[in-house]
Amino acid sequence: MKVELVRVNDAFHFEGTGSSEVKVHTDGSPEIGGVGAGVRPMELLLMGLASCSAIDVVLILKKQKQDITDFRVTADGDRVEEEGTKRSPFRNIHLTFKFAGNDLDEKKIDRAIALSMEKYCSATAQLEALATITHSVEIESAVLKS
């Protein structure tokens, strides 16, 4: 896998491209001179984790014929500054999976998330060596199977 960053302005705005050829914009915070023209790099890490798991979960639940009408993942990361440095990596990350749909099976949802987190999601595998990753589930459904 390979990505390329191209500097867009004379500050911290970059345009990134990977094999998908979709452009992603990143930028630094206003405190260092960023102008809000893109996501911040650490936000992008959380987005990568959330989207990696979300794709797995949707794939699994589609195969199980779950009727999902809305699906969202919120990633909340706590950062801790490493002593003697300015680095602040994530140490705790919590994913909240939010579902809405018809006749959703809570056991199937729980199993799909577990499979993603424990077997399929490479982003989880990458980040869990340095951060504790937890998750919770919220289900809104007209009819809920349990």
PDB file of C-alpha atoms in Angstrom:
ATOM      1  CA  MET A   1       0.000   0.000   0.000  1.00  0.00           C
ATOM      2  CA  LYS A   2       1.237   3.433  -0.859  1.00  0.00           C
ATOM      3  CA  VAL A   3      -0.137   6.948  -0.360  1.00  0.00           C
ATOM      4  CA  GLU A   4       1.171  10.312  -1.489  1.00  0.00           C
ATOM      5  CA  LEU A   5       0.774  13.722   0.163  1.00  0.00           C
ATOM      6  CA  VAL A   6       1.084  16.917  -1.861  1.00  0.00           C
ATOM      7  CA  ARG A   7       1.378  20.265  -0.112  1.00  0.00           C
ATOM      8  CA  VAL A   8      -1.469  22.566  -1.210  1.00  0.00           C
ATOM      9  CA  ASN A   9      -0.604  25.859   0.479  1.00  0.00           C
ATOM     10  CA  ASP A  10       2.388  27.435   2.176  1.00  0.00           C
ATOM     11  CA  ALA A  11       1.232  26.167   5.593  1.00  0.00           C
ATOM     12  CA  PHE A  12      -0.066  22.692   6.557  1.00  0.00           C
ATOM     13  CA  HIS A  13      -2.800  21.861   4.043  1.00  0.00           C
ATOM     14  CA  PHE A  14      -2.064  18.600   2.197  1.00  0.00           C
ATOM     15  CA  GLU A  15      -3.945  16.552  -0.359  1.00  0.00           C
ATOM     16  CA  GLY A  16      -3.486  12.824  -0.003  1.00  0.00           C
ATOM     17  CA  THR A  17      -4.121  10.167  -2.622  1.00  0.00           C
ATOM     18  CA  GLY A  18      -3.916   6.390  -2.394  1.00  0.00           C
ATOM     19  CA  SER A  19      -4.728   3.513  -4.706  1.00  0.00           C
ATOM     20  CA  SER A  20      -8.419   4.523  -4.701  1.00  0.00           C
ATOM     21  CA  GLU A  21      -7.411   7.871  -6.253  1.00  0.00           C
ATOM     22  CA  VAL A  22      -9.896   9.644  -3.973  1.00  0.00           C
ATOM     23  CA  LYS A  23      -8.484  12.883  -2.613  1.00  0.00           C
ATOM     24  CA  VAL A  24      -8.339  13.383   1.159  1.00  0.00           C
ATOM     25  CA  HIS A  25      -7.413  16.744   2.630  1.00  0.00           C
ATOM     26  CA  THR A  26      -5.520  17.154   5.887  1.00  0.00           C
ATOM     27  CA  ASP A  27      -4.530  20.305   7.722  1.00  0.00           C
ATOM     28  CA  GLY A  28      -2.899  21.394  10.950  1.00  0.00           C
ATOM     29  CA  SER A  29      -4.707  23.063  13.823  1.00  0.00           C
ATOM     30  CA  PRO A  30      -5.205  26.836  13.832  1.00  0.00           C
ATOM     31  CA  GLU A  31      -2.814  27.018  16.820  1.00  0.00           C
ATOM     32  CA  ILE A  32       0.086  26.117  14.521  1.00  0.00           C
ATOM     33  CA  GLY A  33      -1.162  27.976  11.441  1.00  0.00           C
ATOM     34  CA  GLY A  34      -3.628  25.537   9.876  1.00  0.00           C
ATOM     35  CA  VAL A  35      -6.659  26.976   8.113  1.00  0.00           C
ATOM     36  CA  GLY A  36      -9.260  24.229   8.574  1.00  0.00           C
ATOM     37  CA  ALA A  37      -8.952  22.954   5.003  1.00  0.00           C
ATOM     38  CA  GLY A  38      -8.918  19.294   6.015  1.00  0.00           C
ATOM     39  CA  VAL A  39      -9.120  16.801   8.835  1.00  0.00           C
ATOM     40  CA  ARG A  40      -6.325  16.587  11.338  1.00  0.00           C
ATOM     41  CA  PRO A  41      -4.046  13.545  11.132  1.00  0.00           C
ATOM     42  CA  MET A  42      -5.139  12.040  14.462  1.00  0.00           C
ATOM     43  CA  GLU A  43      -8.804  12.449  13.471  1.00  0.00           C
ATOM     44  CA  LEU A  44      -7.955  10.553  10.311  1.00  0.00           C
ATOM     45  CA  LEU A  45      -6.582   7.672  12.395  1.00  0.00           C
ATOM     46  CA  LEU A  46      -9.861   7.437  14.313  1.00  0.00           C
ATOM     47  CA  MET A  47     -11.826   7.659  11.054  1.00  0.00           C
ATOM     48  CA  GLY A  48      -9.714   4.851   9.624  1.00  0.00           C
ATOM     49  CA  LEU A  49     -10.410   2.612  12.598  1.00  0.00           C
ATOM     50  CA  ALA A  50     -14.132   3.393  12.610  1.00  0.00           C
ATOM     51  CA  SER A  51     -14.544   2.927   8.865  1.00  0.00           C
ATOM     52  CA  CYS A  52     -12.509  -0.293   8.789  1.00  0.00           C
ATOM     53  CA  SER A  53     -14.769  -1.861  11.395  1.00  0.00           C
ATOM     54  CA  ALA A  54     -17.930  -0.334   9.896  1.00  0.00           C
ATOM     55  CA  ILE A  55     -17.219  -1.928   6.522  1.00  0.00           C
ATOM     56  CA  ASP A  56     -16.730  -5.329   8.171  1.00  0.00           C
ATOM     57  CA  VAL A  57     -19.921  -5.013  10.197  1.00  0.00           C
ATOM     58  CA  VAL A  58     -22.041  -3.975   7.202  1.00  0.00           C
ATOM     59  CA  LEU A  59     -20.639  -6.812   5.079  1.00  0.00           C
ATOM     60  CA  ILE A  60     -21.419  -9.383   7.767  1.00  0.00           C
ATOM     61  CA  LEU A  61     -24.901  -8.059   8.520  1.00  0.00           C
ATOM     62  CA  LYS A  62     -25.818  -7.821   4.822  1.00  0.00           C
ATOM     63  CA  LYS A  63     -24.993 -11.530   4.466  1.00  0.00           C
ATOM     64  CA  GLN A  64     -27.283 -12.161   7.431  1.00  0.00           C
ATOM     65  CA  LYS A  65     -30.066 -10.172   5.754  1.00  0.00           C
ATOM     66  CA  GLN A  66     -30.356  -7.573   8.512  1.00  0.00           C
ATOM     67  CA  ASP A  67     -32.496  -4.614   7.427  1.00  0.00           C
ATOM     68  CA  ILE A  68     -30.351  -1.657   8.518  1.00  0.00           C
ATOM     69  CA  THR A  69     -31.944   1.726   7.805  1.00  0.00           C
ATOM     70  CA  ASP A  70     -29.282   3.826   9.552  1.00  0.00           C
ATOM     71  CA  PHE A  71     -25.800   2.998  10.802  1.00  0.00           C
ATOM     72  CA  ARG A  72     -23.235   5.245  12.430  1.00  0.00           C
ATOM     73  CA  VAL A  73     -19.989   4.700  14.290  1.00  0.00           C
ATOM     74  CA  THR A  74     -18.598   7.239  16.718  1.00  0.00           C
ATOM     75  CA  ALA A  75     -14.939   6.919  17.717  1.00  0.00           C
ATOM     76  CA  ASP A  76     -13.823   8.679  20.873  1.00  0.00           C
ATOM     77  CA  GLY A  77     -10.093   8.652  21.589  1.00  0.00           C
ATOM     78  CA  ASP A  78      -8.207   9.721  24.702  1.00  0.00           C
ATOM     79  CA  ARG A  79      -4.660  10.900  24.104  1.00  0.00           C
ATOM     80  CA  VAL A  80      -1.835  11.006  26.623  1.00  0.00           C
ATOM     81  CA  GLU A  81       1.363  12.976  26.128  1.00  0.00           C
ATOM     82  CA  GLU A  82       4.462  10.798  26.305  1.00  0.00           C
ATOM     83  CA  GLU A  83       6.901  12.024  28.919  1.00  0.00           C
ATOM     84  CA  GLY A  84       9.814  13.966  27.486  1.00  0.00           C
ATOM     85  CA  THR A  85       8.155  14.407  24.081  1.00  0.00           C
ATOM     86  CA  LYS A  86       5.363  16.359  22.411  1.00  0.00           C
ATOM     87  CA  ARG A  87       3.803  13.120  21.101  1.00  0.00           C
ATOM     88  CA  SER A  88       0.273  12.360  22.310  1.00  0.00           C
ATOM     89  CA  PRO A  89      -0.821   8.943  21.065  1.00  0.00           C
ATOM     90  CA  PHE A  90      -4.206   7.430  21.736  1.00  0.00           C
ATOM     91  CA  ARG A  91      -4.230   5.243  24.841  1.00  0.00           C
ATOM     92  CA  ASN A  92      -7.983   4.553  25.000  1.00  0.00           C
ATOM     93  CA  ILE A  93     -10.408   4.420  22.085  1.00  0.00           C
ATOM     94  CA  HIS A  94     -14.112   3.725  22.396  1.00  0.00           C
ATOM     95  CA  LEU A  95     -16.298   2.915  19.394  1.00  0.00           C
ATOM     96  CA  THR A  96     -20.062   3.356  19.639  1.00  0.00           C
ATOM     97  CA  PHE A  97     -21.976   1.455  16.961  1.00  0.00           C
ATOM     98  CA  LYS A  98     -25.452   2.931  16.403  1.00  0.00           C
ATOM     99  CA  PHE A  99     -28.039   1.002  14.403  1.00  0.00           C
ATOM    100  CA  ALA A 100     -31.595   1.587  13.288  1.00  0.00           C
ATOM    101  CA  GLY A 101     -33.615  -0.881  11.273  1.00  0.00           C
ATOM    102  CA  ASN A 102     -36.400  -3.388  11.046  1.00  0.00           C
ATOM    103  CA  ASP A 103     -36.340  -6.741  12.815  1.00  0.00           C
ATOM    104  CA  LEU A 104     -32.715  -6.300  13.866  1.00  0.00           C
ATOM    105  CA  ASP A 105     -31.199  -9.251  15.700  1.00  0.00           C
ATOM    106  CA  GLU A 106     -29.088  -7.986  18.593  1.00  0.00           C
ATOM    107  CA  LYS A 107     -27.095 -11.229  18.756  1.00  0.00           C
ATOM    108  CA  LYS A 108     -26.169 -10.973  15.076  1.00  0.00           C
ATOM    109  CA  ILE A 109     -25.086  -7.366  15.557  1.00  0.00           C
ATOM    110  CA  ASP A 110     -22.963  -8.230  18.590  1.00  0.00           C
ATOM    111  CA  ARG A 111     -21.381 -11.130  16.715  1.00  0.00           C
ATOM    112  CA  ALA A 112     -20.640  -9.004  13.634  1.00  0.00           C
ATOM    113  CA  ILE A 113     -18.889  -6.392  15.767  1.00  0.00           C
ATOM    114  CA  ALA A 114     -16.914  -9.046  17.648  1.00  0.00           C
ATOM    115  CA  LEU A 115     -15.793 -10.626  14.370  1.00  0.00           C
ATOM    116  CA  SER A 116     -14.673  -7.265  13.065  1.00  0.00           C
ATOM    117  CA  MET A 117     -12.771  -6.322  16.205  1.00  0.00           C
ATOM    118  CA  GLU A 118     -11.190  -9.748  16.788  1.00  0.00           C
ATOM    119  CA  LYS A 119     -10.713 -11.210  13.306  1.00  0.00           C
ATOM    120  CA  TYR A 120     -11.136  -8.877  10.337  1.00  0.00           C
ATOM    121  CA  CYS A 121     -10.322  -5.213  11.063  1.00  0.00           C
ATOM    122  CA  SER A 122      -6.645  -4.555  10.331  1.00  0.00           C
ATOM    123  CA  ALA A 123      -6.880  -1.053  11.786  1.00  0.00           C
ATOM    124  CA  THR A 124      -7.926  -2.555  15.122  1.00  0.00           C
ATOM    125  CA  ALA A 125      -4.976  -4.949  14.967  1.00  0.00           C
ATOM    126  CA  GLN A 126      -2.625  -2.038  14.268  1.00  0.00           C
ATOM    127  CA  LEU A 127      -3.882   0.251  17.026  1.00  0.00           C
ATOM    128  CA  GLU A 128      -4.683  -2.227  19.800  1.00  0.00           C
ATOM    129  CA  ALA A 129      -0.970  -2.768  20.488  1.00  0.00           C
ATOM    130  CA  LEU A 130      -0.815   0.803  21.845  1.00  0.00           C
ATOM    131  CA  ALA A 131      -4.374   1.630  22.863  1.00  0.00           C
ATOM    132  CA  THR A 132      -7.175  -0.123  24.683  1.00  0.00           C
ATOM    133  CA  ILE A 133     -10.078  -0.354  22.234  1.00  0.00           C
ATOM    134  CA  THR A 134     -13.577  -0.861  23.607  1.00  0.00           C
ATOM    135  CA  HIS A 135     -17.020  -0.647  22.061  1.00  0.00           C
ATOM    136  CA  SER A 136     -20.706  -0.343  22.816  1.00  0.00           C
ATOM    137  CA  VAL A 137     -23.874  -0.780  20.785  1.00  0.00           C
ATOM    138  CA  GLU A 138     -27.049   1.292  20.515  1.00  0.00           C
ATOM    139  CA  ILE A 139     -30.004  -0.155  18.613  1.00  0.00           C
ATOM    140  CA  GLU A 140     -33.155   1.690  17.648  1.00  0.00           C
ATOM    141  CA  SER A 141     -35.660  -0.611  16.018  1.00  0.00           C
ATOM    142  CA  ALA A 142     -39.370  -0.941  15.496  1.00  0.00           C
ATOM    143  CA  VAL A 143     -39.044  -4.651  16.211  1.00  0.00           C
ATOM    144  CA  LEU A 144     -35.957  -5.995  17.961  1.00  0.00           C
ATOM    145  CA  LYS A 145     -35.111  -9.681  18.043  1.00  0.00           C
ATOM    146  CA  SER A 146     -33.083 -10.910  20.992  1.00  0.00           C
TER     147      SER A 146
END
